[in-house]
Amino acid sequence: MSQPLIELREVCKTYNDGQPNAFTAIDGISLALEHGRISALRGPSGSGKTTLLTLLGCLARPTSGRVRIGDEDVSALPERFLTELRRQRFGFVFQQFNLIRGLSARDNVMLPAFPLGQPHAVLSARAQALLERFRLAHRADAPVEWLSGGEQQRVAIARALINDPDILIADEPTANLDTRLAEEFLQLMAELHADGKTIVLTSHDPLVLDSGLMHRIVTLRDGRVVDAQ
Amino acid sequence: MRTWLNRQRLLIEYTVAALGRRRARSLGLLLTYTAVVFVLASVMLFTHALRQEAARVLAHSPEVVLQHLVAGRHALIPADYLERIPRQRGVREMTPRLWGYFYDPVVQANYTFMATADAPPPGHILIGPAMARARGVAPGNLIAWRAYDGAVHTFTVAGILDAHSELMSADLVLLGEDDFRGFFNYPEGQYTDIAIAVRNPREVRNVATRLSEALPDARLILRDEVLRTYAALFDWRQGIVLAILSGALLAFALLAWDKASGLAAEERREIGILKAIGWETGDVLRMKFWEGALLSGTAFLSGYVLAHVHVFHLHGALFRPVLQGWAVLYPRFALPPEIDPLQVLTLALLTVLPYTVAVLVPCWRAATTDPDAVMRS
Ligand SMILES: Nc1ncnc2c1ncn2[C@@H]1O[C@H](COP(=O)(O)OP(=O)(O)O)[C@@H](O)[C@H]1O
Ligand SMILES: [Mg+2]
């Protein structure tokens, strides 16, 4: 077996650690996710899926345990390096999409690349190409709040891809979509997988879990892995 | 370097878009801000220009003026007085002067009449630009005044005085000694005061002391002391206005702080998103810095330019009554435009800096929180 792309060892995450309202959302999870696979995290609401995604995606640091991305131990990296890592290797599609209102679709897509300081024209062209790929070219200049839910998600995916990351993270991607749009989303994921992207998503939607597209389904309950097929 | 420039350009672009998205708020802030800078800059420019002008006026006035006192009151210099002044060491020149005030009921202003050695021929006068404006006269025109004794005197305007220092020359009328004595019925051989020029400027005080010892009934007025009094007067007036203003300023500071520090939930969310998608804390702060700098910079520039127009083209219409004590006595005069780099810098620091900091601090707090919160918004 090749070296896993993302590896968790005995990872715990306790919110409000040390305070009376401390809550352990992830309770000693060890998990290895391989390169180029599509993995799904499933489990009831409150089981810790989103928390686990934030640990995998370097949005938060574990309270204890180790997180490795590639051959780098990131659990103790300072925030600055985590940010750089996020920018280079991860693309995020949030549950609420989290686009910035008032900005056009194209500007939203360009945002993650701003800190890299590439020429505006280059960035703009790349964003336009991504929007075209997701059939949004005609909406490029529209403020994102004018777009439909499905369109907003495709803008969010385009934004996640602007820095050409190798890992795509999506939290409950189909929660706000109807069946047709959910199927369209899965179609996009299949294409991105074919491009070589590693994808980790959370879902309790049977449409996603039973689609046959998932290489792995990890089931969580109360912050522990109960089944990792 | 290229990358750095590109990045700043992208950040500024983002900032401009952000200001545009919060148009009402940005505009309100910009207007308040501009108003504050305008008022502050007006006060500063006005007092500075007045002070410069006063200094310029006094630079032309004699180093020492000697007056004759009778019963403690300013009286005319008697005919024999000049001979009684001993030939003092250190005195370069003594010039007896003839001057007085005349109230012109036609334009309701006070004028200073002064006899000079190089005056125009008899029956001719030189007048200040303010009077020329007020009475609408040009060289060659006639002016008639009813003197204090009731007799009407007619003069030909021989020329208009140089407008270089209007505060000094605005109300001036220059005429020959005989015309002066005739107009005011001034006793022959007597003078208003004596101007004294000193050989060595550092000796002014010693010369004055020796003069007052020799002439116990004389009063000596030193230019340096007048200058100091003026400076104190202007500082005091500027102080009053600034004190009144500081209340308004404080209110503004609170407003700005509140606006900036009470980071809208929307803004906080935005910062969270930017951080989650790969912006560093520094990027967020740089972006916010540009936002603060653009807003306060624009406000500063427009406020300063407006103040400049107000003070030097509209003659400080809003502050004149407070800042310029003798406005009622003087005909209108125009101040020459002055820009003092140090003053501009002070003003910029007083206005741009606090706001930029007020914007940055809360953003820094928002930007240093963990980005995982964005997963749950
Ligand atoms: N910032 C937080 N502070 C305290 N508790 C939290 C925080 N975020 C999540 N939790 C708790 O952690 C548990 C797991 O949450 P989450 O990871 O969002 O689960 P899921 O995504 O599976 O619904 C929940 O009980 C939630 O209430
Ligand atoms: Mg969740």
XYZ file of C-alpha atoms and ligand atoms in Angstrom:
634
model
C 0.000 0.000 0.000
C 1.324 3.431 -0.954
C 1.876 6.186 1.593
C -1.517 7.710 2.510
C -2.101 11.335 1.520
C -3.833 12.230 4.767
C -3.148 10.356 7.946
C -4.650 10.859 11.413
C -3.220 9.177 14.489
C -5.091 9.119 17.784
C -6.581 12.503 17.020
C -8.774 14.231 19.615
C -10.518 17.577 19.385
C -11.945 19.121 22.511
C -13.832 22.402 22.207
C -13.407 24.839 25.114
C -10.653 22.651 26.477
C -10.079 23.133 30.208
C -13.337 24.992 30.760
C -16.484 23.695 32.454
C -18.236 23.473 29.064
C -15.442 21.455 27.476
C -16.759 19.077 24.820
C -14.826 16.371 23.072
C -16.146 16.243 19.502
C -13.455 13.910 18.125
C -12.337 11.189 20.465
C -9.206 9.352 19.384
C -9.631 8.777 15.659
C -6.952 7.089 13.550
C -7.578 7.151 9.843
C -5.594 7.022 6.590
C -6.967 8.430 3.337
C -5.242 7.536 0.101
C -4.291 9.729 -2.786
C -6.794 10.071 -5.627
C -9.757 8.587 -3.813
C -13.199 9.882 -3.006
C -13.993 9.372 0.671
C -17.209 10.097 2.511
C -17.669 10.755 6.213
C -21.123 9.771 7.386
C -22.901 9.715 10.682
C -25.777 11.315 12.556
C -25.881 15.028 13.158
C -23.458 16.004 15.909
C -21.283 12.946 15.422
C -18.245 15.116 14.553
C -18.120 14.995 10.729
C -17.581 18.704 10.257
C -15.046 18.825 13.072
C -13.101 15.996 11.464
C -13.125 17.867 8.136
C -11.652 20.960 9.808
C -8.833 18.781 11.180
C -8.202 17.069 7.825
C -8.316 20.392 6.017
C -5.943 22.186 8.387
C -8.608 24.685 9.372
C -8.070 23.710 13.015
C -5.418 21.920 15.038
C -6.134 18.793 17.039
C -6.118 19.004 20.836
C -3.979 15.872 20.826
C -2.747 13.326 18.279
C -1.008 13.808 14.926
C -2.151 14.896 11.492
C 0.070 14.225 8.472
C -0.484 15.679 5.015
C 1.792 13.882 2.562
C 5.002 13.416 4.481
C 4.581 16.521 6.634
C 3.379 16.496 10.238
C 1.086 19.503 10.393
C -0.349 19.103 13.905
C 2.162 21.501 15.406
C 2.647 23.918 12.514
C 2.124 27.608 13.276
C -0.956 29.230 11.807
C 1.031 30.952 9.056
C 2.206 27.644 7.597
C -1.197 26.062 7.956
C -2.647 28.915 5.929
C -0.067 28.438 3.211
C -0.740 24.720 3.203
C -4.470 25.314 2.910
C -3.926 27.674 0.033
C -1.635 25.296 -1.847
C -3.168 21.902 -1.251
C -6.806 22.293 -0.273
C -9.939 23.569 -1.888
C -13.012 23.990 0.301
C -16.670 23.799 -0.618
C -18.589 24.888 2.463
C -22.078 23.791 3.325
C -23.412 27.362 3.056
C -21.028 27.956 0.114
C -19.672 31.020 1.954
C -19.340 33.190 -1.105
C -18.768 36.877 -0.555
C -21.912 38.810 -1.290
C -21.667 41.860 -3.495
C -18.722 40.516 -5.438
C -19.161 39.029 -8.880
C -18.867 35.288 -9.458
C -15.499 35.789 -11.139
C -14.117 37.909 -8.288
C -15.216 35.279 -5.788
C -13.418 32.600 -7.749
C -10.240 34.691 -7.863
C -10.101 35.423 -4.128
C -8.006 32.475 -2.880
C -5.271 33.433 -5.351
C -4.964 37.076 -4.217
C -2.203 36.405 -1.655
C -0.042 34.842 -4.388
C 0.222 38.146 -6.206
C -0.121 36.914 -9.774
C -1.037 39.490 -12.400
C -4.713 40.331 -12.406
C -5.157 39.404 -16.062
C -3.723 35.921 -15.551
C -5.958 35.290 -12.564
C -9.003 36.625 -14.274
C -8.452 34.386 -17.289
C -8.029 31.334 -15.079
C -11.204 32.131 -13.172
C -13.054 32.620 -16.433
C -11.861 29.228 -17.696
C -13.095 27.523 -14.531
C -16.456 29.252 -14.774
C -16.742 28.124 -18.387
C -15.973 24.587 -17.361
C -18.861 24.729 -14.900
C -21.180 26.342 -17.447
C -21.195 29.677 -15.625
C -19.434 31.872 -18.165
C -22.585 33.878 -18.766
C -22.902 34.584 -15.024
C -19.286 35.611 -14.444
C -20.051 39.290 -13.870
C -23.221 38.816 -11.840
C -23.102 39.390 -8.087
C -23.177 35.968 -6.478
C -26.373 36.649 -4.524
C -28.207 36.771 -7.854
C -27.279 33.176 -8.617
C -29.384 30.102 -7.818
C -28.289 27.583 -5.185
C -26.842 25.187 -7.759
C -24.998 27.988 -9.521
C -23.632 29.258 -6.210
C -22.277 25.800 -5.429
C -20.557 25.597 -8.795
C -18.987 29.019 -8.138
C -17.834 27.663 -4.764
C -16.281 24.627 -6.473
C -14.589 26.848 -9.033
C -13.217 28.962 -6.178
C -11.934 25.823 -4.462
C -10.037 24.905 -7.633
C -8.444 28.244 -8.542
C -5.101 27.428 -6.892
C -5.163 23.927 -8.388
C -5.105 22.036 -5.067
C -4.789 18.248 -4.894
C -7.393 17.813 -2.173
C -11.008 18.944 -2.345
C -13.028 19.140 0.876
C -16.810 19.436 0.823
C -19.126 19.624 3.824
C -22.656 18.312 3.218
C -22.457 19.292 -0.457
C -25.920 18.064 -1.406
C -27.802 19.260 1.671
C -29.146 22.315 -0.149
C -29.659 20.752 -3.572
C -32.588 18.979 -5.193
C -32.101 15.557 -6.752
C -31.205 16.791 -10.220
C -28.596 19.244 -8.885
C -27.248 16.619 -6.464
C -26.706 14.240 -9.373
C -25.030 17.007 -11.309
C -22.733 17.584 -8.337
C -21.772 13.891 -8.240
C -21.043 14.076 -11.949
C -18.654 16.976 -11.292
C -16.949 15.016 -8.511
C -16.438 12.100 -10.864
C -14.797 14.454 -13.371
C -12.528 15.947 -10.726
C -11.595 12.490 -9.561
C -10.676 11.657 -13.117
C -8.435 14.755 -13.034
C -6.594 13.141 -10.132
C -8.078 15.105 -7.248
C -8.430 13.553 -3.826
C -11.891 14.303 -2.473
C -13.183 14.126 1.102
C -16.805 14.958 1.808
C -19.341 14.553 4.564
C -22.871 13.442 3.893
C -25.804 11.545 5.207
C -27.550 11.730 1.863
C -28.197 8.190 0.464
C -28.010 9.656 -3.040
C -24.351 10.380 -2.376
C -23.496 7.400 -0.200
C -25.151 4.854 -2.487
C -23.979 6.431 -5.733
C -21.166 3.900 -6.087
C -18.770 6.769 -6.549
C -17.378 6.630 -3.015
C -14.226 4.595 -2.659
C -14.507 4.735 1.099
C -17.250 5.448 3.542
C -16.229 6.169 7.136
C -19.015 6.092 9.691
C -18.743 8.258 12.792
C -20.720 8.209 16.021
C -20.028 10.346 19.091
C -16.646 11.369 17.741
C -15.413 7.846 17.082
C -15.091 5.758 13.951
C -17.569 2.919 14.155
C -17.081 1.561 10.670
C -14.350 2.262 8.111
C -14.975 0.078 5.055
C 8.713 43.119 -5.967
C 6.426 42.455 -8.924
C 4.506 39.966 -6.827
C 4.301 42.448 -3.990
C 2.915 45.136 -6.269
C 0.444 42.740 -7.831
C -0.738 41.655 -4.433
C -1.233 45.236 -3.224
C -3.113 45.982 -6.395
C -5.418 43.012 -5.878
C -5.944 43.954 -2.239
C -6.759 47.556 -3.143
C -9.171 46.333 -5.775
C -10.872 44.181 -3.185
C -10.991 47.126 -0.798
C -12.574 49.447 -3.315
C -15.180 46.798 -4.059
C -15.793 46.365 -0.316
C -16.265 50.113 0.180
C -18.616 50.129 -2.775
C -20.641 47.294 -1.312
C -21.165 49.233 1.905
C -21.848 52.434 0.055
C -24.086 54.262 2.538
C -21.841 53.536 5.464
C -18.655 54.388 3.595
C -20.118 57.612 2.264
C -21.386 58.709 5.666
C -18.029 58.030 7.226
C -16.230 59.815 4.412
C -18.396 62.920 4.761
C -18.068 63.146 8.547
C -14.391 62.585 8.246
C -13.965 65.225 5.556
C -15.910 67.703 7.683
C -13.654 67.139 10.668
C -10.493 67.553 8.603
C -11.982 70.627 6.962
C -12.646 72.362 10.286
C -9.295 71.417 11.796
C -7.364 72.409 8.687
C -9.261 75.692 8.412
C -8.292 76.684 11.940
C -4.709 75.662 11.383
C -4.332 77.377 8.025
C -6.071 80.514 9.196
C -4.072 81.066 12.358
C -0.871 80.087 10.642
C -1.468 82.565 7.841
C -2.441 85.297 10.314
C 0.672 84.684 12.330
C 2.875 84.766 9.242
C 1.154 87.904 8.143
C 1.646 89.586 11.514
C 5.302 88.642 11.471
C 5.615 90.111 8.014
C 3.928 93.325 9.120
C 6.182 93.668 12.113
C 9.260 92.922 10.074
C 8.645 96.265 8.389
C 7.996 98.123 11.604
C 10.823 99.812 13.528
C 12.732 97.920 16.163
C 11.945 100.545 18.799
C 9.184 103.150 18.873
C 9.498 106.033 21.308
C 6.347 107.762 22.522
C 6.000 110.815 24.694
C 3.895 110.432 27.836
C 2.015 113.203 29.612
C 0.219 112.192 32.798
C 0.733 108.608 31.781
C -1.043 109.122 28.442
C 0.378 108.978 24.934
C 0.937 112.578 23.810
C 2.474 114.354 20.812
C 6.215 114.634 20.589
C 7.059 118.286 21.346
C 9.183 120.250 18.902
C 12.239 120.345 21.144
C 12.048 116.671 22.079
C 14.322 115.502 19.301
C 17.115 117.702 20.565
C 16.639 116.388 24.104
C 17.349 112.852 22.998
C 21.062 112.419 23.589
C 23.162 110.984 20.825
C 23.026 107.432 22.062
C 25.643 104.866 21.320
C 24.094 102.030 19.352
C 21.327 104.131 17.768
C 21.671 104.012 14.021
C 18.831 106.279 13.023
C 16.004 108.280 14.598
C 12.987 109.193 12.463
C 10.148 111.290 13.807
C 6.839 109.951 12.427
C 3.481 111.502 11.675
C 0.463 109.243 11.535
C -3.122 109.002 12.718
C -6.475 107.290 12.232
C -9.334 108.540 10.148
C -12.820 107.060 10.091
C -14.361 107.141 6.645
C -18.169 107.145 7.062
C -18.705 106.374 3.369
C -17.257 102.864 3.640
C -17.504 102.648 7.437
C -13.892 101.715 7.929
C -10.913 103.066 9.784
C -7.879 104.171 7.812
C -4.338 104.873 8.867
C -2.935 108.105 7.459
C 0.809 108.375 7.399
C 3.157 111.110 6.247
C 6.295 109.910 4.504
C 9.407 111.515 3.158
C 9.023 109.933 -0.271
C 5.361 110.922 -0.521
C 3.645 111.945 -3.774
C 3.475 115.670 -4.599
C 1.158 117.914 -2.552
C -2.539 117.152 -3.077
C -1.740 113.557 -4.080
C -2.027 110.357 -2.025
C -1.097 106.679 -2.247
C -3.808 104.336 -0.940
C -4.027 100.677 0.101
C -5.687 98.075 -2.120
C -8.565 97.552 0.334
C -9.584 101.174 0.157
C -9.206 101.209 -3.600
C -11.623 98.275 -3.718
C -14.025 99.697 -1.165
C -14.305 103.095 -2.806
C -13.868 101.849 -6.331
C -11.098 104.272 -7.251
C -8.157 104.000 -9.620
C -5.017 106.135 -9.987
C -5.950 109.584 -11.254
C -9.362 109.635 -9.505
C -10.250 112.206 -6.870
C -11.198 111.417 -3.285
C -12.855 113.967 -1.006
C -13.036 113.640 2.791
C -14.579 115.850 5.416
C -11.784 116.182 7.976
C -12.345 116.172 11.735
C -12.539 119.982 11.725
C -15.374 119.919 9.186
C -13.374 121.207 6.201
C -13.532 119.188 2.984
C -10.178 118.100 1.502
C -9.775 116.693 -1.982
C -6.871 114.472 -3.000
C -5.789 112.887 -6.255
C -5.003 109.190 -6.073
C -1.428 108.940 -7.296
C -1.209 105.153 -7.014
C -2.265 101.965 -5.242
C 0.096 100.415 -2.705
C 1.647 97.044 -3.319
C -0.683 94.273 -2.162
C 2.151 92.066 -0.955
C 1.222 92.340 2.679
C -2.377 93.388 2.762
C -2.800 93.198 6.488
C -0.313 96.044 6.679
C -1.120 98.124 3.634
C -4.823 97.416 3.232
C -6.001 100.463 5.166
C -3.021 102.717 4.578
C -3.068 106.234 3.122
C 0.324 107.790 2.389
C 0.629 111.544 1.910
C 3.084 114.413 2.247
C 3.847 116.043 5.600
C 2.185 119.357 4.718
C -0.958 117.613 3.472
C -1.037 115.526 6.660
C -0.711 118.527 8.959
C -3.306 120.410 6.922
C -5.816 117.538 6.936
C -5.602 116.810 10.663
C -4.829 120.334 11.803
C -1.675 118.858 13.305
C 0.450 121.348 15.345
C 3.527 122.500 13.470
C 6.814 120.952 14.643
C 5.172 118.171 16.642
C 5.180 114.479 15.822
C 3.267 111.324 16.662
C 6.220 109.226 17.738
C 9.831 108.453 16.925
C 11.042 105.321 15.158
C 14.457 104.197 16.226
C 16.723 101.829 14.328
C 19.442 100.090 16.299
C 22.939 99.395 15.024
C 23.195 95.916 16.535
C 19.905 94.008 16.900
C 21.193 92.199 20.002
C 21.671 95.534 21.707
C 18.009 96.570 21.414
C 17.282 96.048 25.090
C 20.349 97.943 26.318
C 19.694 100.848 23.975
C 16.084 100.969 25.172
C 17.160 100.983 28.806
C 19.615 103.832 28.246
C 16.947 105.802 26.334
C 14.357 105.428 29.064
C 16.903 106.493 31.678
C 17.702 109.610 29.685
C 14.019 110.360 28.962
C 11.900 109.422 31.966
C 8.723 110.748 30.276
C 9.100 108.449 27.266
C 7.546 105.051 26.588
C 9.557 102.571 24.518
C 7.829 99.862 22.498
C 10.053 97.021 21.343
C 9.153 95.051 18.233
C 10.201 91.762 19.772
C 7.747 92.219 22.615
C 4.899 93.016 20.247
C 5.727 89.908 18.245
C 5.548 87.785 21.365
C 2.228 89.322 22.367
C 0.824 88.610 18.936
C 2.018 85.025 19.020
C 0.453 84.545 22.443
C -2.796 86.103 21.258
C -3.032 83.862 18.205
C -2.134 80.780 20.183
C -4.799 81.657 22.693
C -7.444 82.132 20.035
C -6.428 79.000 18.225
C -6.597 77.261 21.585
C -10.188 78.349 22.153
C -11.309 77.100 18.779
C -9.419 73.852 19.186
C -10.949 73.353 22.611
C -14.426 73.739 21.168
C -13.456 71.482 18.323
C -11.940 68.799 20.462
C -15.427 68.002 21.746
C -16.632 67.426 18.218
C -13.447 65.546 17.460
C -13.899 63.258 20.403
C -17.445 62.510 19.303
C -16.140 61.687 15.875
C -13.418 59.480 17.254
C -15.979 57.579 19.270
C -18.208 57.211 16.243
C -15.329 56.011 14.104
C -14.156 53.645 16.791
C -17.639 52.300 17.217
C -18.168 51.882 13.489
C -14.826 50.263 13.027
C -14.599 48.142 16.134
C -18.203 47.010 16.115
C -17.220 44.880 13.158
C -20.423 44.059 11.365
C -21.263 40.369 11.569
C -21.099 40.395 7.787
C -17.536 41.701 7.883
C -16.467 39.198 10.498
C -17.895 36.403 8.371
C -16.029 37.749 5.370
C -12.722 37.757 7.230
C -13.384 34.184 8.325
C -14.026 33.099 4.742
C -10.900 34.822 3.450
C -8.795 33.130 6.082
C -10.339 29.733 5.418
C -9.651 29.926 1.690
C -6.004 30.777 2.214
C -5.551 34.435 3.120
C -3.024 35.000 5.838
C -3.768 37.251 8.793
C -1.320 39.681 7.232
C -3.254 39.697 3.952
C -6.484 40.501 5.758
C -4.784 43.272 7.716
C -3.148 44.686 4.600
C -6.515 44.743 2.903
C -8.066 46.516 5.875
C -5.136 48.884 6.036
C -5.813 49.901 2.466
C -9.469 50.350 3.302
C -8.673 52.676 6.198
C -5.944 54.475 4.302
C -8.077 55.020 1.197
C -11.012 56.343 3.190
C -9.059 58.567 5.534
C -6.634 59.630 2.809
C -9.470 60.738 0.549
C -11.156 62.503 3.445
C -7.909 64.179 4.412
C -7.174 65.427 0.925
C -10.641 66.741 0.230
C -10.948 68.252 3.712
C -7.615 69.996 3.337
C -8.343 71.310 -0.135
C -11.750 72.585 0.991
C -10.134 74.278 3.987
C -7.568 75.887 1.704
C -10.307 77.269 -0.499
C -12.248 78.374 2.572
C -9.350 80.225 4.171
C -7.596 81.727 1.197
C -10.358 82.231 -1.339
C -13.430 82.676 0.846
C -11.378 84.559 3.457
C -12.157 82.101 6.251
C -15.754 83.255 6.278
C -16.780 80.752 8.943
C -14.141 81.562 11.563
C -13.288 85.181 11.015
C -15.256 86.512 13.958
C -13.422 84.320 16.456
C -10.003 84.085 15.004
C -9.414 87.582 13.850
C -10.088 89.976 16.697
C -9.837 93.242 14.849
C -11.975 92.304 11.907
C -14.461 95.033 12.845
C -11.840 97.736 12.598
C -10.127 96.575 9.469
C -11.435 96.737 5.979
C -11.535 93.292 4.364
C -8.152 91.919 3.496
C -6.933 88.777 1.801
C -4.309 86.502 3.340
C -1.581 85.233 1.049
C -1.853 81.396 0.741
C 0.579 79.527 2.974
C 1.272 75.797 3.112
C 3.445 74.567 5.929
C 4.611 70.971 5.344
C 5.020 70.323 9.054
C 1.484 71.479 9.663
C 0.125 69.249 6.909
C 2.001 66.323 8.397
C 0.658 67.015 11.890
C -2.868 67.183 10.595
C -2.432 63.993 8.597
C -1.100 62.177 11.640
C -3.932 63.503 13.792
C -6.608 62.294 11.417
C -5.418 59.446 9.202
C -3.505 57.508 11.817
C -6.161 57.112 14.544
C -8.744 55.980 12.039
C -6.500 53.460 10.368
C -5.606 52.015 13.767
C -9.272 51.985 14.802
C -10.032 49.927 11.711
C -7.091 47.588 12.075
C -7.330 46.550 15.722
C -10.712 44.784 15.601
C -9.839 43.186 12.270
C -6.649 41.908 13.727
C -8.703 40.297 16.479
C -11.146 38.800 13.990
C -8.354 37.669 11.719
C -6.421 35.838 14.403
C -9.329 33.632 15.483
C -9.391 30.069 14.202
C -10.765 29.796 10.712
C -12.800 26.667 11.419
C -15.722 28.833 12.610
C -16.492 29.488 8.968
C -17.581 25.842 8.588
C -20.521 26.552 10.847
C -21.736 29.951 9.626
N -17.139 25.641 18.318
C -17.735 24.665 19.052
N -17.784 24.772 20.381
C -18.342 23.795 21.130
N -18.903 22.702 20.628
C -18.897 22.541 19.297
C -18.302 23.524 18.445
N -18.446 23.090 17.166
C -19.084 21.907 17.235
N -19.356 21.582 18.487
C -20.017 20.343 18.941
O -19.261 19.260 18.473
C -20.121 18.216 18.081
C -19.783 17.782 16.694
O -20.151 18.799 15.799
P -19.966 18.661 14.225
O -18.565 18.349 13.967
O -20.497 19.916 13.620
O -20.896 17.444 13.883
P -21.604 17.057 12.510
O -20.964 17.813 11.448
O -21.393 15.606 12.401
O -23.044 17.405 12.674
C -21.545 18.722 18.209
O -22.104 18.211 19.382
C -21.383 20.214 18.322
O -22.368 20.729 19.184
Mg -21.758 19.163 10.026
